[in-house]
CSV table of C-alpha atoms in Angstrom, one decimal:
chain,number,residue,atom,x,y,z
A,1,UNK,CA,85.4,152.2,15.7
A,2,UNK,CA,81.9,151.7,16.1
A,3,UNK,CA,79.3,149.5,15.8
A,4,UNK,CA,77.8,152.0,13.2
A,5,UNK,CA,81.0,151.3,10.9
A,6,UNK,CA,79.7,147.4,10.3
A,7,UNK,CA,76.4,148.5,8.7
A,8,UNK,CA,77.5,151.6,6.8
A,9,UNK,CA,78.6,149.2,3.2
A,10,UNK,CA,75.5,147.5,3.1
A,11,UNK,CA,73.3,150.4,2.1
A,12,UNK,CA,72.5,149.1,-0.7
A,13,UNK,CA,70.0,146.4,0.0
A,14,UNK,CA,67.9,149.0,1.7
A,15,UNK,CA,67.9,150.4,-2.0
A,16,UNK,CA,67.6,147.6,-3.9
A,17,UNK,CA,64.1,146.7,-1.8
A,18,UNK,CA,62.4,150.6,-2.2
A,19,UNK,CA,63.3,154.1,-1.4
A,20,UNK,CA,62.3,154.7,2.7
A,21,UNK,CA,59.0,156.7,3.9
A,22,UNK,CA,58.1,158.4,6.3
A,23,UNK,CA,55.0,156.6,6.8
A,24,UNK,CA,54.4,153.7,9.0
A,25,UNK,CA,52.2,151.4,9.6
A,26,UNK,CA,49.7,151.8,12.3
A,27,UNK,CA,48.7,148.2,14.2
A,28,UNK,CA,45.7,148.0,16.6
A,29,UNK,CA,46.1,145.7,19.0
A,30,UNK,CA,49.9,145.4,18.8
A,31,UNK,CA,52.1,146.2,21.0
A,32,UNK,CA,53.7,150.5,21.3
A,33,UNK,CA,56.9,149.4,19.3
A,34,UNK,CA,54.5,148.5,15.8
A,35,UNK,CA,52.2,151.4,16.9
A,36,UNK,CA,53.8,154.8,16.7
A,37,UNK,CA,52.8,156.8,13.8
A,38,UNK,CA,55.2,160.2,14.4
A,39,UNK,CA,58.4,158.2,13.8
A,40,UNK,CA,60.9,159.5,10.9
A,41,UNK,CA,61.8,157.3,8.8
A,42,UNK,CA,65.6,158.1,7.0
A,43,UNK,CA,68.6,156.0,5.7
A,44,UNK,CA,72.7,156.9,6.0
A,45,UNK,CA,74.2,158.5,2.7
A,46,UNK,CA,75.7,155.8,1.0
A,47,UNK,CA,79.7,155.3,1.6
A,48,UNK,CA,82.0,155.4,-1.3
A,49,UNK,CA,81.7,151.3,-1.6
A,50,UNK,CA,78.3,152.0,-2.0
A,51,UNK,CA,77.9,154.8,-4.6
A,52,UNK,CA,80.2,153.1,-6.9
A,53,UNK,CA,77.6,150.6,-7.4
A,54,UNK,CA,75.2,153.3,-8.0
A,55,UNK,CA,74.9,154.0,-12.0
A,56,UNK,CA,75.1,157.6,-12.1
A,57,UNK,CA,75.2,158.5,-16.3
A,58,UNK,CA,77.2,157.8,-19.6
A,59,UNK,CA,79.3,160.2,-20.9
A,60,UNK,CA,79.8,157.5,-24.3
A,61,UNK,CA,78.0,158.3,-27.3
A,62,UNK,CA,78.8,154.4,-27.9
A,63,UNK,CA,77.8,153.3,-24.6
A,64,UNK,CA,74.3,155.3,-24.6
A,65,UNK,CA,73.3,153.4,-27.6
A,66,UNK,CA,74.2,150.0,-26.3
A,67,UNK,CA,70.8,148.2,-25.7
A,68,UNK,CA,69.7,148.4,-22.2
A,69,UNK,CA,70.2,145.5,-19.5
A,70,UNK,CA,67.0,143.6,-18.4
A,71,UNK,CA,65.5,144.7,-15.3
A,72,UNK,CA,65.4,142.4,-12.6
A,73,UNK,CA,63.4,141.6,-10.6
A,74,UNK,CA,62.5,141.9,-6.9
A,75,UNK,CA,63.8,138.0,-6.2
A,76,UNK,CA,66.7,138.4,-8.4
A,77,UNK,CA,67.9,141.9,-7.0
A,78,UNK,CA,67.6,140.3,-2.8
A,79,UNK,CA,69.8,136.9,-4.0
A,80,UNK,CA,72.5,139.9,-5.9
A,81,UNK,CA,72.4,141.7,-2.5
A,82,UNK,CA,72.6,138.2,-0.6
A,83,UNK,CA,75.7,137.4,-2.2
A,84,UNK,CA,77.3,140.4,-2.1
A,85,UNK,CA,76.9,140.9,1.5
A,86,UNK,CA,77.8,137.3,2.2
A,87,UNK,CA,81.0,138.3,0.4
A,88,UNK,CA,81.9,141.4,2.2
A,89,UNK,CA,81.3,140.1,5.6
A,90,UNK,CA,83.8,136.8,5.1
A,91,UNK,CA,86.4,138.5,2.8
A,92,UNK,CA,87.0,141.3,6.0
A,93,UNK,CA,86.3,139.2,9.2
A,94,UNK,CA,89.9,139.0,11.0
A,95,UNK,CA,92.1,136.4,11.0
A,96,UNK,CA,90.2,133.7,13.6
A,97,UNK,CA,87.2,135.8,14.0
A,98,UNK,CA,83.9,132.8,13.3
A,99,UNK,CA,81.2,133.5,10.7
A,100,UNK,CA,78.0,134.0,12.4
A,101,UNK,CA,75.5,131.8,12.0
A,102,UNK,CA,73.4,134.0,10.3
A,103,UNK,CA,75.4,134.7,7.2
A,104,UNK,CA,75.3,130.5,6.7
A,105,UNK,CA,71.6,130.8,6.6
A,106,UNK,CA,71.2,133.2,4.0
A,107,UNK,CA,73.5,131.8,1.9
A,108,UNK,CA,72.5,128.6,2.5
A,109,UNK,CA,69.1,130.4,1.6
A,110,UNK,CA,69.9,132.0,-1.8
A,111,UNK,CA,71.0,129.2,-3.3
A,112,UNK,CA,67.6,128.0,-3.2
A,113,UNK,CA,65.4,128.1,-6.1
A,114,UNK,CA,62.0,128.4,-4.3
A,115,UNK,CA,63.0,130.9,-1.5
A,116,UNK,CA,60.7,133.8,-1.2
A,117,UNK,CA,61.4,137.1,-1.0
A,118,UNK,CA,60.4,137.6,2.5
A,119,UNK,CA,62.3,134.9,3.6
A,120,UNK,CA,65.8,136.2,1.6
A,121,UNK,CA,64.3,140.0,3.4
A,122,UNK,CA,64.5,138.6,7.4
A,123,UNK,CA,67.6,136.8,6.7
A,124,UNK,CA,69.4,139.7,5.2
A,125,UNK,CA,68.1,141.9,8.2
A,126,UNK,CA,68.8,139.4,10.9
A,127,UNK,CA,72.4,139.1,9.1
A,128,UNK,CA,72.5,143.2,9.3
A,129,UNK,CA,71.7,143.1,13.0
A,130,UNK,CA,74.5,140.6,13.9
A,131,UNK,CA,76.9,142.3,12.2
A,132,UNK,CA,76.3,145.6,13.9
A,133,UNK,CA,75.9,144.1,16.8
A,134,UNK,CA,78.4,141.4,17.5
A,135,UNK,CA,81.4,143.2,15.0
A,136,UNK,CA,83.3,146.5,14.8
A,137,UNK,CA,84.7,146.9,11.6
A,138,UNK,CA,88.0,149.1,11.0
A,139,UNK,CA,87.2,152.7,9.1
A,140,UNK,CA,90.8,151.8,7.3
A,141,UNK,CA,91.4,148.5,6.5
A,142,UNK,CA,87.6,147.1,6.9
A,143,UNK,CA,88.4,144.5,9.2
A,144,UNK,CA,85.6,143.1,11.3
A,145,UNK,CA,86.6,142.1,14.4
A,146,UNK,CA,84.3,141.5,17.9
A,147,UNK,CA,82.9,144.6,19.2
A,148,UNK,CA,83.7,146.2,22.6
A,149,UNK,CA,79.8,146.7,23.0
A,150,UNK,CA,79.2,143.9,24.5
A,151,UNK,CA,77.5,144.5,27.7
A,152,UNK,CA,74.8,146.9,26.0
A,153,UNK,CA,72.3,147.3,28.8
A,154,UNK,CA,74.8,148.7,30.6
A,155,UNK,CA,75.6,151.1,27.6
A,156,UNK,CA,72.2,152.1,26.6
A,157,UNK,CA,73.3,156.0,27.4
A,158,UNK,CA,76.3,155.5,25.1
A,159,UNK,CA,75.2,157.4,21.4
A,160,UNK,CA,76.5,155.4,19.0
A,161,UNK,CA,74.6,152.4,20.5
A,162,UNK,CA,71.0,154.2,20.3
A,163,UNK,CA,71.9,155.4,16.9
A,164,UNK,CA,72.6,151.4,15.8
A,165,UNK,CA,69.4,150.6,17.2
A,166,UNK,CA,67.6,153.2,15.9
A,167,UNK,CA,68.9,152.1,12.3
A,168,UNK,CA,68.5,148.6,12.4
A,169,UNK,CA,64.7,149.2,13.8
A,170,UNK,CA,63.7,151.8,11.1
A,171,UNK,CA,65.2,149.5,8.9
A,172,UNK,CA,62.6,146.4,10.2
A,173,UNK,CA,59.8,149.1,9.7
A,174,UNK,CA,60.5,149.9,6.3
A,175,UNK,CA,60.3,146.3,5.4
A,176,UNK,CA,56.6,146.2,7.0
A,177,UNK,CA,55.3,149.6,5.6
A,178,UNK,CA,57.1,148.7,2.0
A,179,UNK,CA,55.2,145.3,2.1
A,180,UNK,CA,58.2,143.3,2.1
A,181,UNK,CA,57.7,141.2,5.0
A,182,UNK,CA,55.0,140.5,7.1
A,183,UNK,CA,54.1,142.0,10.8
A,184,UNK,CA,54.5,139.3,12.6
A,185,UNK,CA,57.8,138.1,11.1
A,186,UNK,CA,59.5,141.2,11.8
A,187,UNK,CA,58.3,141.5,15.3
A,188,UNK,CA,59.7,138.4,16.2
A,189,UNK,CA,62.8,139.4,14.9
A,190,UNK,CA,63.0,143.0,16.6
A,191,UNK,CA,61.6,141.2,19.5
A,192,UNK,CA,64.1,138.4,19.4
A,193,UNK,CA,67.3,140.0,18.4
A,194,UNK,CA,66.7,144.0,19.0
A,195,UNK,CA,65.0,144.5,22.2
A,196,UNK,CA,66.0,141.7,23.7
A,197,UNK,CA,69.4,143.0,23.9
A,198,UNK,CA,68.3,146.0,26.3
A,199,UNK,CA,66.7,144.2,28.9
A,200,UNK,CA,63.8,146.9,28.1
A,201,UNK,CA,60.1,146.1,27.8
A,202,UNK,CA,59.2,147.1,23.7
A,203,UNK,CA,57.3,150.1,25.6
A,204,UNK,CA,60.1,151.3,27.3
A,205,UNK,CA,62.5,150.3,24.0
A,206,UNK,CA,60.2,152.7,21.8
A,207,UNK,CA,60.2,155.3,25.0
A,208,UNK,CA,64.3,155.0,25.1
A,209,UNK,CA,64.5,155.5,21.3
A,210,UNK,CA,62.4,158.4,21.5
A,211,UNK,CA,58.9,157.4,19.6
């Protein structure tokens, strides 16, 4: 498997935030990566866990006249997607494989009455991020078990390791152009957690990633 495969269910909380753009924000004064303005923005059709969570039509006379469900809101829809994705990453790590860190925070985090969206935002992405890049997760069984990716600058030629960066740093961009999260909050984590990984400047990350 790939590391693709541990990102590929959790779809949805790019959907339950906004539908992607292609426009993106453009920085002066900040560094290449937050600068580009030709990148495309797109998201991965959603899997089959995915679009069965995905309300498609009634085909119930009775159902279509039931009275419709509140709306929730922004705050409401991140902790649903919190928990969820909490959920699916411990019910399909392997026997003996260690939670990261990063799924304690966010639940730890959604619990919270007073969190703020942007706050529940980063911790979902740097959640995402870990789990594409520390886990491989079984196509069949949906087991997640630690990835052979492990020495990535060494594998930065290798396609399915762009095309997980490339994801998870679209991803980070549609939370700034969206309005989700701030600037400098994301930069830190694509900084931190993304680039760091490479052993690339952010100029010659945005050069290797092609913007």
């Amino acid at each position: 498997s790939t590391m693709n495969n541990s990102i590929s269910l959790f779809i949805t909380i790019c959907l339950c935030l906004t539908t992607t753009t292609n426009a993106f924000v453009s920085l002066q004064g900040q560094p290449a990566f937050f600068s580009c303005s030709n990148r495309i923005s797109s998201t991965k059709a959603p899997s089959a866990f995915d679009r069965r969570r995905i309300l498609v039509g009634m085909e119930s006379d009775f159902a279509s006249a039931m009275p419709e469900k509140p709306q929730l809101s922004l705050k409401e829809r991140l902790v649903k997607s919190s928990e969820e994705f909490v959920e699916n990453i411990r019910g399909n790590l392997g026997e003996g494989v260690e939670e990261p860190p990063e799924l304690i925070a966010l639940e730890k985090a959604y619990k919270e009455d007073k969190v703020d969206t942007e706050k529940l935002s980063i911790l979902i992405y740097e959640l995402m991020i870990e789990a594409g890049m520390l886990y491989d997760r079984d196509p069949d069984t949906g087991t997640m078990t630690p990835t052979g990716f492990s020495d990535i600058e060494n594998m930065l030629d290798v396609p399915e390791v762009k095309a997980e960066f490339q994801y998870l740093y679209r991803y980070g961009m549609n939370l700034i152009s969206t309005g989700v999260a701030k600037v400098d909050a994301i930069k830190e984590v694509v900084k931190s957690r993304l680039i760091s990984r490479t052993g690339l400047t952010p100029e010659k990350f945005d050069e290797w990633l092609g913007y």
